[in-house]
Amino acid sequence: MIRIKSLNYKVQAIILVFVTFMLGCNEFMVVGILSDISNGLNVTQSMVGLLVTAFAVVYAVSTPIINLLTSKFNHYSTLLLLIVVFF
């Protein structure tokens, strides 16, 4: 029984690391291609840079709200569901 719990914690830790990595990639992936996006849309890089800001603001505002709405559910299941929805 202890071995199963230990394995369960390892799986949860791996999922947490994966989610953290993917969130970082989602937010900062745009930064590497800002010039391509700005050239394609014929706008300045600073205007396209607002995409990163907009994403961060929406993420910062929605995180506590989603946390409150899902607090009565199993955290692990909620995390897996939101991973599927988000990605």
mmCIF file of C-alpha atoms in Angstrom, residues 9-40:
data_model
loop_
_atom_site.group_PDB
_atom_site.id
_atom_site.type_symbol
_atom_site.label_atom_id
_atom_site.label_comp_id
_atom_site.label_asym_id
_atom_site.label_seq_id
_atom_site.Cartn_x
_atom_site.Cartn_y
_atom_site.Cartn_z
ATOM 1 C CA TYR A 9 2.947 10.933 -5.573
ATOM 2 C CA LYS A 10 5.625 10.444 -8.222
ATOM 3 C CA VAL A 11 3.009 10.520 -10.979
ATOM 4 C CA GLN A 12 1.459 13.649 -9.494
ATOM 5 C CA ALA A 13 4.879 15.308 -9.273
ATOM 6 C CA ILE A 14 5.601 14.468 -12.910
ATOM 7 C CA ILE A 15 2.251 15.920 -13.965
ATOM 8 C CA LEU A 16 2.926 19.079 -11.949
ATOM 9 C CA VAL A 17 6.320 19.529 -13.621
ATOM 10 C CA PHE A 18 4.745 18.926 -17.040
ATOM 11 C CA VAL A 19 2.001 21.483 -16.405
ATOM 12 C CA THR A 20 4.485 24.079 -15.172
ATOM 13 C CA PHE A 21 6.677 23.557 -18.228
ATOM 14 C CA MET A 22 3.742 23.792 -20.635
ATOM 15 C CA LEU A 23 2.414 26.966 -19.023
ATOM 16 C CA GLY A 24 5.819 28.567 -19.376
ATOM 17 C CA CYS A 25 6.001 27.492 -23.005
ATOM 18 C CA ASN A 26 2.519 28.816 -23.725
ATOM 19 C CA GLU A 27 3.238 32.230 -22.293
ATOM 20 C CA PHE A 28 6.748 32.767 -23.610
ATOM 21 C CA MET A 29 6.688 30.878 -26.908
ATOM 22 C CA VAL A 30 5.260 33.941 -28.633
ATOM 23 C CA VAL A 31 8.277 36.024 -27.573
ATOM 24 C CA GLY A 32 10.579 34.096 -29.902
ATOM 25 C CA ILE A 33 8.441 34.789 -32.949
ATOM 26 C CA LEU A 34 7.327 38.356 -32.223
ATOM 27 C CA SER A 35 9.148 39.742 -35.252
ATOM 28 C CA ASP A 36 7.574 37.168 -37.582
ATOM 29 C CA ILE A 37 4.102 37.885 -36.240
ATOM 30 C CA SER A 38 4.596 41.652 -36.454
ATOM 31 C CA ASN A 39 5.866 41.386 -40.040
ATOM 32 C CA GLY A 40 2.954 39.159 -41.023
#
